[in-house]
Coordinates of C-alpha atoms in Angstrom, one line a residue:
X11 CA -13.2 -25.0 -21.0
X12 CA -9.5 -24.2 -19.9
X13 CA -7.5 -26.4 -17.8
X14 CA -7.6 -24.7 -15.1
X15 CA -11.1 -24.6 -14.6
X16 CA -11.1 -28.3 -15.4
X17 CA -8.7 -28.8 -12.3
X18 CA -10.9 -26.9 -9.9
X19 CA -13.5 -29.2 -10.2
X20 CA -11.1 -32.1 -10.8
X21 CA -10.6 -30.8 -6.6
X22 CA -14.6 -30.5 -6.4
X23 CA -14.1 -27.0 -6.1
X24 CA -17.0 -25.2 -7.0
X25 CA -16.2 -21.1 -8.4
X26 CA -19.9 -20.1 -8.1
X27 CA -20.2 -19.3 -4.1
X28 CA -17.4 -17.0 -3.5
X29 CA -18.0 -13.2 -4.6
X30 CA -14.4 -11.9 -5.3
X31 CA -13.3 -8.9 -4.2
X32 CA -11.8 -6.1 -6.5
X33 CA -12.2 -8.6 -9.4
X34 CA -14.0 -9.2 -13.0
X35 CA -16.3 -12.5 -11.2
X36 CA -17.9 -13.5 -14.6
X37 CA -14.1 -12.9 -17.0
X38 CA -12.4 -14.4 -14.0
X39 CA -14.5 -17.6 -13.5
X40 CA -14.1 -18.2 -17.7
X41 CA -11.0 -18.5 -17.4
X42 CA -9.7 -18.8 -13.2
X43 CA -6.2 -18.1 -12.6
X44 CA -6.0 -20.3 -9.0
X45 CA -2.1 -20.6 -6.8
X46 CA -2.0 -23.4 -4.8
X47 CA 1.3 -22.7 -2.8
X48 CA 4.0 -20.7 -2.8
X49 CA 7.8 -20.8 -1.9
X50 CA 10.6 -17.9 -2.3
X51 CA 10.1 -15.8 -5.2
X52 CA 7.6 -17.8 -6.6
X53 CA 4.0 -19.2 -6.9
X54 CA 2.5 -22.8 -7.6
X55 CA -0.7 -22.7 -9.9
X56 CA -3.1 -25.6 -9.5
X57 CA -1.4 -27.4 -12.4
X58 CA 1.9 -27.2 -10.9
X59 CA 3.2 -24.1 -13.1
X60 CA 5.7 -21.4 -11.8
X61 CA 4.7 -18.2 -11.7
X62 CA 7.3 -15.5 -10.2
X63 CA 5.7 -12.7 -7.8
X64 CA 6.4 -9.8 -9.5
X65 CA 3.7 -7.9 -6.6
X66 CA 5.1 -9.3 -3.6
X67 CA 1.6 -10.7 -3.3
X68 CA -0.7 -8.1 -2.9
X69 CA 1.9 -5.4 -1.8
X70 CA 3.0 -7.3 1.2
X71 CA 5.0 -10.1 1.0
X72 CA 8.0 -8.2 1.3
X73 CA 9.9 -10.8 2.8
X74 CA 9.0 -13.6 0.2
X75 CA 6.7 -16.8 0.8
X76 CA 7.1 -19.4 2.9
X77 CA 9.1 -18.2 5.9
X78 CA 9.3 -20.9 8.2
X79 CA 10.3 -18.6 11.2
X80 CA 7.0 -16.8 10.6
X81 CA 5.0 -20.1 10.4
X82 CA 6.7 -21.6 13.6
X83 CA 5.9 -18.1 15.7
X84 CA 2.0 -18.4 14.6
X85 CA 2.0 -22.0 15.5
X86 CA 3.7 -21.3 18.6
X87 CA 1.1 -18.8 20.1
X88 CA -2.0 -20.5 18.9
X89 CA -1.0 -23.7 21.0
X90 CA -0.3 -21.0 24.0
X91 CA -3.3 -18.3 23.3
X92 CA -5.8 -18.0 20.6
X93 CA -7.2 -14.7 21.3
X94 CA -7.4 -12.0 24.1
X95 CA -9.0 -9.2 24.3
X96 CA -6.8 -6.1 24.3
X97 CA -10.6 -3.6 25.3
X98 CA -9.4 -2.9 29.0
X99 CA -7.2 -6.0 29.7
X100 CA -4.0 -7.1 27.5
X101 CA -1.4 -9.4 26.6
X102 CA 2.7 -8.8 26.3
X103 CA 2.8 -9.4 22.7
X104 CA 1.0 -6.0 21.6
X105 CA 3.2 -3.9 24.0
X106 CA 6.3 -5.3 22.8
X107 CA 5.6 -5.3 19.1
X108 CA 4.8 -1.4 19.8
X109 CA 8.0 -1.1 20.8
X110 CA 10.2 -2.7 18.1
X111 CA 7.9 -0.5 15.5
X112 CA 8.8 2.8 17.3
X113 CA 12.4 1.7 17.0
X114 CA 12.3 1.8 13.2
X115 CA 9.7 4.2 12.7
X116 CA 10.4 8.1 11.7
X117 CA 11.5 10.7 14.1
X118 CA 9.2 11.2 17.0
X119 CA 6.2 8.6 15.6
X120 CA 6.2 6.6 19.1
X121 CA 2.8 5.8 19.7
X122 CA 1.0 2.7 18.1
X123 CA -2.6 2.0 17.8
X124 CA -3.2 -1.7 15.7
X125 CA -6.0 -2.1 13.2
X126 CA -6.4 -5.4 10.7
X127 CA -5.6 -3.9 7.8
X128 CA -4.5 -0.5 5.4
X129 CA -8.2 0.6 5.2
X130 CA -9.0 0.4 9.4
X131 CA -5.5 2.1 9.9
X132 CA -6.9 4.9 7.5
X133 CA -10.0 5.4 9.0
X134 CA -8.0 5.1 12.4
X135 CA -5.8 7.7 11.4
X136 CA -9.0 10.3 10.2
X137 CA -10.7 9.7 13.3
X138 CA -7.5 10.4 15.9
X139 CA -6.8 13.3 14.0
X140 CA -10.5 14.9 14.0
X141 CA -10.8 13.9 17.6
X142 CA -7.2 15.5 18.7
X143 CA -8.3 19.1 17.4
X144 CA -11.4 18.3 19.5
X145 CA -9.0 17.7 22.4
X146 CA -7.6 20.7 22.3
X147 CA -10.3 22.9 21.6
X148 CA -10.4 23.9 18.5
X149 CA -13.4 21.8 17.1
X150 CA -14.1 23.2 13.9
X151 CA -11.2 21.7 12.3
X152 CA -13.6 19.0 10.7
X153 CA -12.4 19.0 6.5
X154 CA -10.4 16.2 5.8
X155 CA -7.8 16.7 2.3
X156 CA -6.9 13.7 -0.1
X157 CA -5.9 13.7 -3.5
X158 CA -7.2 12.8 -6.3
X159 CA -6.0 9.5 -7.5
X160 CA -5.2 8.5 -3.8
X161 CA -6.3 5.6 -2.8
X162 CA -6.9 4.9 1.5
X163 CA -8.9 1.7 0.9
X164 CA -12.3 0.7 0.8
X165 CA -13.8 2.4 4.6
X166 CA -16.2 4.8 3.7
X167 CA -13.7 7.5 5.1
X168 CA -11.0 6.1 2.9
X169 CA -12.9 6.4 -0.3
X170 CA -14.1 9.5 0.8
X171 CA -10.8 11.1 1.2
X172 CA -9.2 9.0 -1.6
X173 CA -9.3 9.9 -5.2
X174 CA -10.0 6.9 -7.8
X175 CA -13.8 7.3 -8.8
X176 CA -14.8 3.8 -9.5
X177 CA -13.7 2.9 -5.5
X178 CA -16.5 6.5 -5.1
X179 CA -19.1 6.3 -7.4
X180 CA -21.5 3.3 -6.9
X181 CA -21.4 3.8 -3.1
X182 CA -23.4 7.6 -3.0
X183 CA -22.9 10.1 -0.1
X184 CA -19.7 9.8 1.5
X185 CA -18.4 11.8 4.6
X186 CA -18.8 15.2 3.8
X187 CA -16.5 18.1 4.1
X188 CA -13.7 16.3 2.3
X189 CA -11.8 18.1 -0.5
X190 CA -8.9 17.2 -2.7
X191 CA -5.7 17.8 -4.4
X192 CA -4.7 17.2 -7.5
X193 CA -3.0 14.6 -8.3
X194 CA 0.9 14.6 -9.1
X195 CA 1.1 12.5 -12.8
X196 CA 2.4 14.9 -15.5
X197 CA 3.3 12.4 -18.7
X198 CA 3.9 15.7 -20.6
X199 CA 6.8 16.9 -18.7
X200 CA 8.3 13.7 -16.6
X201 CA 7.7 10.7 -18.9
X202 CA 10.5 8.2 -18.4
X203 CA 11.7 9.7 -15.1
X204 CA 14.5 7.8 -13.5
X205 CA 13.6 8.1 -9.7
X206 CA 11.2 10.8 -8.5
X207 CA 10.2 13.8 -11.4
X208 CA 11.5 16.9 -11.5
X209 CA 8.7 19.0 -11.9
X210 CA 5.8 19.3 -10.1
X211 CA 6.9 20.1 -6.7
X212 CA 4.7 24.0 -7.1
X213 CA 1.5 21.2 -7.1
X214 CA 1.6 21.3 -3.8
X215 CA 0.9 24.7 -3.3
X216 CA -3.0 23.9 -4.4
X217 CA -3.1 23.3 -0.1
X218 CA -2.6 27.3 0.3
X219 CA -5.9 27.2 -2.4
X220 CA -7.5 25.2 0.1
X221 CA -6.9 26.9 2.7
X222 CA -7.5 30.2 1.3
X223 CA -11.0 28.4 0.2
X224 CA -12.3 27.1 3.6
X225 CA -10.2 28.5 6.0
X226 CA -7.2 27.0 7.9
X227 CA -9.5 26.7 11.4
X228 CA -11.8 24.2 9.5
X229 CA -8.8 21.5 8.4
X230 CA -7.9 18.7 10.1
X231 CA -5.6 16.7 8.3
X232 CA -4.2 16.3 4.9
X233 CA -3.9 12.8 4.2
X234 CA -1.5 11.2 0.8
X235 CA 0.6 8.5 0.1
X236 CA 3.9 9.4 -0.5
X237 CA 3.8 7.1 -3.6
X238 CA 0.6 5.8 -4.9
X239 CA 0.2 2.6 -5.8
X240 CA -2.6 1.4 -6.6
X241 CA -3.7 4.0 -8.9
X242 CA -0.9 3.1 -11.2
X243 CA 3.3 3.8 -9.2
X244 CA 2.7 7.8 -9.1
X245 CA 5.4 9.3 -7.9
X246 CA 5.9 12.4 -5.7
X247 CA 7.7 15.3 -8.0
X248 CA 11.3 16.2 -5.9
X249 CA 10.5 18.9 -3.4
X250 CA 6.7 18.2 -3.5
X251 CA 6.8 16.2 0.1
X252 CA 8.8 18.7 2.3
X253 CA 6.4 21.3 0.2
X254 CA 2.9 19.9 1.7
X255 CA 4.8 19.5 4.9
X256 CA 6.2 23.2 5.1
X257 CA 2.2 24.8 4.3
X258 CA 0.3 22.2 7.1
X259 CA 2.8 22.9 9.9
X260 CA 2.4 26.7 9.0
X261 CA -1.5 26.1 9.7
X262 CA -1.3 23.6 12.3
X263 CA -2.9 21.0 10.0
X264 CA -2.1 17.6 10.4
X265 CA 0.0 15.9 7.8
X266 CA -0.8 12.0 7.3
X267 CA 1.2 9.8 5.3
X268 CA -0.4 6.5 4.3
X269 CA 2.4 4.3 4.1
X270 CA 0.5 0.9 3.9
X271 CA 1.9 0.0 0.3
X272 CA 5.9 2.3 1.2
X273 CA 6.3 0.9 4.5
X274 CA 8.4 -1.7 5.7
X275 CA 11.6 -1.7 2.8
X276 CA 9.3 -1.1 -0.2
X277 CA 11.1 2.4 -1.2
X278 CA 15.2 1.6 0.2
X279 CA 14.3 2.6 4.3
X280 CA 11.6 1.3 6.3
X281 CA 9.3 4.0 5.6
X282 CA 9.0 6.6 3.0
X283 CA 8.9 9.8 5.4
X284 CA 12.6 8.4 5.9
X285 CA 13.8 8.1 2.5
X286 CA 12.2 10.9 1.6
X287 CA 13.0 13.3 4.6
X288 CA 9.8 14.3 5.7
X289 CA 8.3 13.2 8.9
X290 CA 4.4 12.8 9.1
X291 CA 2.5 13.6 11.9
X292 CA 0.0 10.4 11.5
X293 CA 1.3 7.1 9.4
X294 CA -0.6 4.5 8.6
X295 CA 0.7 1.1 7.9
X296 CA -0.4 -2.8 6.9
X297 CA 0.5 -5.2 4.5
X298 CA 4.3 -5.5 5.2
X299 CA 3.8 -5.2 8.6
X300 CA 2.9 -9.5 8.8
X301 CA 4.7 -10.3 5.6
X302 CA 1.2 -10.7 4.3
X303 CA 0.5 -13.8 6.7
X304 CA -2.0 -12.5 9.0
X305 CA -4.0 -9.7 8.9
X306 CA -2.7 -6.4 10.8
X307 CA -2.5 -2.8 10.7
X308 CA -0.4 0.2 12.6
X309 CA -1.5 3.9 13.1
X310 CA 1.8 5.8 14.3
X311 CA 1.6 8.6 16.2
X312 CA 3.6 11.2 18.2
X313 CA 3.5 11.3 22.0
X314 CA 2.0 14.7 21.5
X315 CA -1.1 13.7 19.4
X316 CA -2.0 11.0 22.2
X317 CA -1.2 13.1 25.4
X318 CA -4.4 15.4 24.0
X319 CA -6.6 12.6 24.9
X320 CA -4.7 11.8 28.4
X321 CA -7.1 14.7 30.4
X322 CA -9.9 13.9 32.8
X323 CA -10.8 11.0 35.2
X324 CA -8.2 8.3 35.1
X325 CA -11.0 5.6 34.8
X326 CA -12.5 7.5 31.6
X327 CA -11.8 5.6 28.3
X328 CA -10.0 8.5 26.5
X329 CA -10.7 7.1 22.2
X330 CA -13.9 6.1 22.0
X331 CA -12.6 3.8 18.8
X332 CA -10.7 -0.4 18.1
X333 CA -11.4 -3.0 16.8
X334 CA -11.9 -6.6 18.5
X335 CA -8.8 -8.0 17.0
X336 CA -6.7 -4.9 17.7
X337 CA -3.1 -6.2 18.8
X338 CA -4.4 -9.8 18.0
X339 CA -1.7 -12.4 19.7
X340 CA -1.3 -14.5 16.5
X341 CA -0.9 -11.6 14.0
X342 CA 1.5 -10.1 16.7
X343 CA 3.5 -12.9 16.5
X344 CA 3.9 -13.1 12.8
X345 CA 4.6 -9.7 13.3
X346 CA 7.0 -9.7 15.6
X347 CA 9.0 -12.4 13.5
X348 CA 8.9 -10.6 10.5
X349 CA 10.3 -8.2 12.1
X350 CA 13.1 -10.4 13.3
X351 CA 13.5 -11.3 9.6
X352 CA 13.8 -8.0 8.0
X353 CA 16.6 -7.0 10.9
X354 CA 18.1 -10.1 9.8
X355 CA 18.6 -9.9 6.4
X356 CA 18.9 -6.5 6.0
X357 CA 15.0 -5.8 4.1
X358 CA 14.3 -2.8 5.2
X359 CA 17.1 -1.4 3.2
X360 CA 18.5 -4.1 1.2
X361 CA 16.7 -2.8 -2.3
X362 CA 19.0 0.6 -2.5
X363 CA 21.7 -2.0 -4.1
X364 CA 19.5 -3.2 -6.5
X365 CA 17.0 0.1 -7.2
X366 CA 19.2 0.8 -10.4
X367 CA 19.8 -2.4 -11.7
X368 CA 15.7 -2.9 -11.4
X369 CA 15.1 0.9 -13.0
X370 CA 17.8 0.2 -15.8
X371 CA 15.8 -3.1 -16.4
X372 CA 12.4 -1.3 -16.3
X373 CA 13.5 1.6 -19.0
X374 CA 15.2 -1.0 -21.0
X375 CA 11.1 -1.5 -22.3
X376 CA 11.6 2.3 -23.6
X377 CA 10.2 2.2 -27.0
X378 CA 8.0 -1.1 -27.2
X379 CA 5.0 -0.7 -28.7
X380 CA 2.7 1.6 -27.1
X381 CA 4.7 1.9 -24.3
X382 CA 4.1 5.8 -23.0
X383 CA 5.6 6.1 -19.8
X384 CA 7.9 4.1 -17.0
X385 CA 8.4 5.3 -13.6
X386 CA 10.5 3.7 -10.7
X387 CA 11.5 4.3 -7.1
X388 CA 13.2 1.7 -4.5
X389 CA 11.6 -1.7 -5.7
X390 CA 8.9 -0.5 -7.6
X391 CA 7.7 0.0 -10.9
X392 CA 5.4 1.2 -13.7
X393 CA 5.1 0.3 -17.4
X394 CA 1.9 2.9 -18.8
X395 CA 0.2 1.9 -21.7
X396 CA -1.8 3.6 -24.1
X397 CA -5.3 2.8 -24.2
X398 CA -6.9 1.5 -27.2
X399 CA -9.8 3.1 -28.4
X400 CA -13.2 2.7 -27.0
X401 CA -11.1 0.7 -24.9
X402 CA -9.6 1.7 -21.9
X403 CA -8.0 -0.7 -19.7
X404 CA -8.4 -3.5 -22.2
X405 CA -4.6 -3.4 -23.0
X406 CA -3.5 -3.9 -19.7
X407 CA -5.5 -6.3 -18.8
X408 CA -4.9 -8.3 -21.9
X409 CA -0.7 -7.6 -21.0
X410 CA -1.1 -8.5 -17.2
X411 CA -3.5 -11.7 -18.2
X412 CA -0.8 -13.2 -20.7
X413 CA 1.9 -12.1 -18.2
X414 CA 0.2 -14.5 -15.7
X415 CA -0.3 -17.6 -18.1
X416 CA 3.6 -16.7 -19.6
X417 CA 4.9 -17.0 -15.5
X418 CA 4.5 -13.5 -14.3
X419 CA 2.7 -11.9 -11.5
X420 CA 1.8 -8.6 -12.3
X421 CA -1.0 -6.4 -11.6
X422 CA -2.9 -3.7 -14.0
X423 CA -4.5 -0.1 -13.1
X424 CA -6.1 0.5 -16.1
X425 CA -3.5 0.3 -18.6
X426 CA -0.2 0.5 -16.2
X427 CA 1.2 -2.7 -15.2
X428 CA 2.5 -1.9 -11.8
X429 CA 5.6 -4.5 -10.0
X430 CA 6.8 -4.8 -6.5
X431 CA 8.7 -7.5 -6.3
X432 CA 9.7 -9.2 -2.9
X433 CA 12.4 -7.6 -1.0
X434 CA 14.7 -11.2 -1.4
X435 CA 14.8 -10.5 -5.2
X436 CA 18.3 -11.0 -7.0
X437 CA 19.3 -9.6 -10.2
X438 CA 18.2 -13.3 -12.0
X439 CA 14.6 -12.7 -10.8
X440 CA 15.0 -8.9 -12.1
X441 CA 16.1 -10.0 -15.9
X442 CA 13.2 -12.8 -15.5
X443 CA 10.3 -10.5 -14.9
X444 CA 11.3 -7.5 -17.2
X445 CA 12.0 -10.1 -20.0
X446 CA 8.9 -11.9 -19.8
X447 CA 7.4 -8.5 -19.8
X448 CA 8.5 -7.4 -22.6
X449 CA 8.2 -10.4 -24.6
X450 CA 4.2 -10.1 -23.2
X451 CA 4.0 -6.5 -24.2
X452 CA 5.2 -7.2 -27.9
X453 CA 3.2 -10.0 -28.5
X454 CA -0.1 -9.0 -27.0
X455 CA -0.2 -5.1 -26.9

């Protein structure tokens, strides 16, 4: 029995109630790898080991852990509100968190709807987008586009339209009417790509396929993340962006980015459509959005896409669609103070004068063993691993388990250990993780 395990019950904690999510219940509960606090850059473990956060938590503590600013602004308005409703009444806080987003947000994205989290604002997004070309009459714009190895969470419209089978296949019929792209990861011709690939830009020419398929007058939206994450850091091939966003504005379909894991600093400007030049018509957002503190979500959208709705009676609800803790006062506070961070410190584009110093640091692993691929962009990262045989995954997790007990956060899709480190990372913390990498990838894979 390992330590660990021993201190959780030392703490009469018992490991057999809670069903976790996204996680390997019987391998983790062997052996439990349990944070007790966490400060900065790094995390406390039960036994009082450091661990440093190579994944910014879970994608979203951009800003690092422990902001007291945050804490004292979710403090604040719990002692002044709780909770109020935001289904025909409202509270300042919503309203004027709207309103600092829109300042930061792409070109002409000035509308806010709030959700609790990346898979709501998906589902949010699909559901404004189907029920705009309603709207304005042309209703048979109903097929929805992802891309295979997408991911759009865990709503049954977001593993519909996302791509990574084992979020699909135990859960049967999803919505129909969903097709997909392929997907943009070509090892043979942009291994070791410093930045975004060079080729594969002419991939996004499989919409005109699509459309050629099932006709332009049945699409609604073409939903992708500009980079995807959790299927492993894959990176959109120079060109390939502006590409998809060139062929859906030519057959008035919309373009939705899902920016949950790019937004808020994660790629060198608040959000990806930015850095990359290509302005969505739909964004969805999360994560970041709180620092990770309270649960919250953002749909952006132009003034256009909601002024379809704004017909009729005045006293007529217009979207039939929220949530009870849309615009919640406590996670708009954290909100609204992380956002008061970020503008303070310079986080939203502070990693553009450290991208290269983290991508010389990730391609420095170039020829460990087994090592087939690395791939970067802003402060993020992606070490691919062959698979053993019979095997697959078992490498990366092995790497990303020994990473953990060694003092590295990391997380594995398969056999790719993916980083984002927090947004406060120095060059110290940079050498730290890629070291302790690599010592974990020689050793153990």
């Amino acid at each position: 029995m390992n330590s660990l395990y021993t201190a959780a019950h030392q703490q009469d904690l018992s490991l057999d109630e809670f069903w976790m999510p996204f996680t390997a219940n019987r391998q983790f509960k062997d052996r439990p790898r349990l944070l007790e606090s966490a400060k900065g850059m790094f995390y406390t473990d039960v036994e009082g080991r450091q661990i440093i956060d190579g994944t910014s938590g879970l994608w979203c503590c951009n800003a690092g852990h422990g902001r007291q600013e945050i804490t004292e602004a979710v403090a604040r308005q719990l002692s002044k509100m709780d909770f109020a409703p935001t289904f025909q009444m409202g509270h300042p806080l919503p309203f004027q968190l709207a309103e600092r987003l829109v300042d930061i947000a792409p070109e002409g994205l000035n509308r806010v709807f709030f959700t609790n989290s990346g898979s709501e604002s998906v589902d949010t997004a699909l559901k404004i987008a189907l029920a705009f070309h309603r709207a304005r009459g042309e209703g048979t714009r109903t097929r929805l586009i992802g891309r295979e190895l997408g991911y759009h969470g865990v709503g049954f419209g977001g593993i519909s339209v996302g791509g990574m089978v084992n979020n699909r296949k135990a859960f049967g019929v999803q919505l129909p009417g969903v097709d997909h792209l392929p997907h943009t990861l070509d090892l043979e011709r942009n291994a070791f790509s410093r930045g975004l690939p060079k080729q594969g830009a002419e991939l996004a020419d499989h919409l005109e396929r699509l459309v050629n398929l099932h006709g332009a007058e049945n699409i609604a939206a073409v939903i992708v993340e500009p980079m995807s994450g959790s299927a492993g850091v894959i990176l959109p091939p120079q060109g390939y962006l502006k590409r998809l966003r060139e062929i859906t504005e030519k057959h008035g379909i919309l373009l939705i980015f899902d920016e949950v894991i790019t937004g808020f600093g994660r790629v060198g400007s608040p959000f990806a459509a930015q850095r990359w030049e290509v302005i969505p018509d739909i964004m969805t957002t999360a994560k970041g959005l709180t620092n990770g503190v309270i649960p919250m979500g953002a749909v952006f959208a132009s003034e256009t896409i909601q002024d379809a709705f704004m017909h009729g009676p005045d006293g007529i609800i217009e979207l039939f669609h929220g949530y009870t803790y849309s615009g919640h006062p406590v996670a708009a506070a954290a909100a609204l103070a992380t956002l008061d961070i970020y503008a303070r410190d310079g986080l939203l584009t502070r990693i553009r004068e450290l991208e290269i110093y983290w991508q010389e640091g990730l391609h420095s692993l170039k020829g460990l063993p087994h090592v087939i691929d690395i791939r970067n962009t802003g402060m993020v990262g992606a070490v691919h691993l062959a698979s053993r045989d019979g095997a697959p995954g078992k490498r990366g997790y092995d790497v990303f388990e020994a990473c953990f007990w060694d003092g590295l956060m990391v997380r594995n899709s398969g056999d790719i250990i993916a980083m984002a480190p927090p947004l406060i990372v120095e060059k110290s913390h940079i050498d730290q993780i890629i070291n302790t990498l690599g010592d974990v990838i020689r050793r153990i894979a």
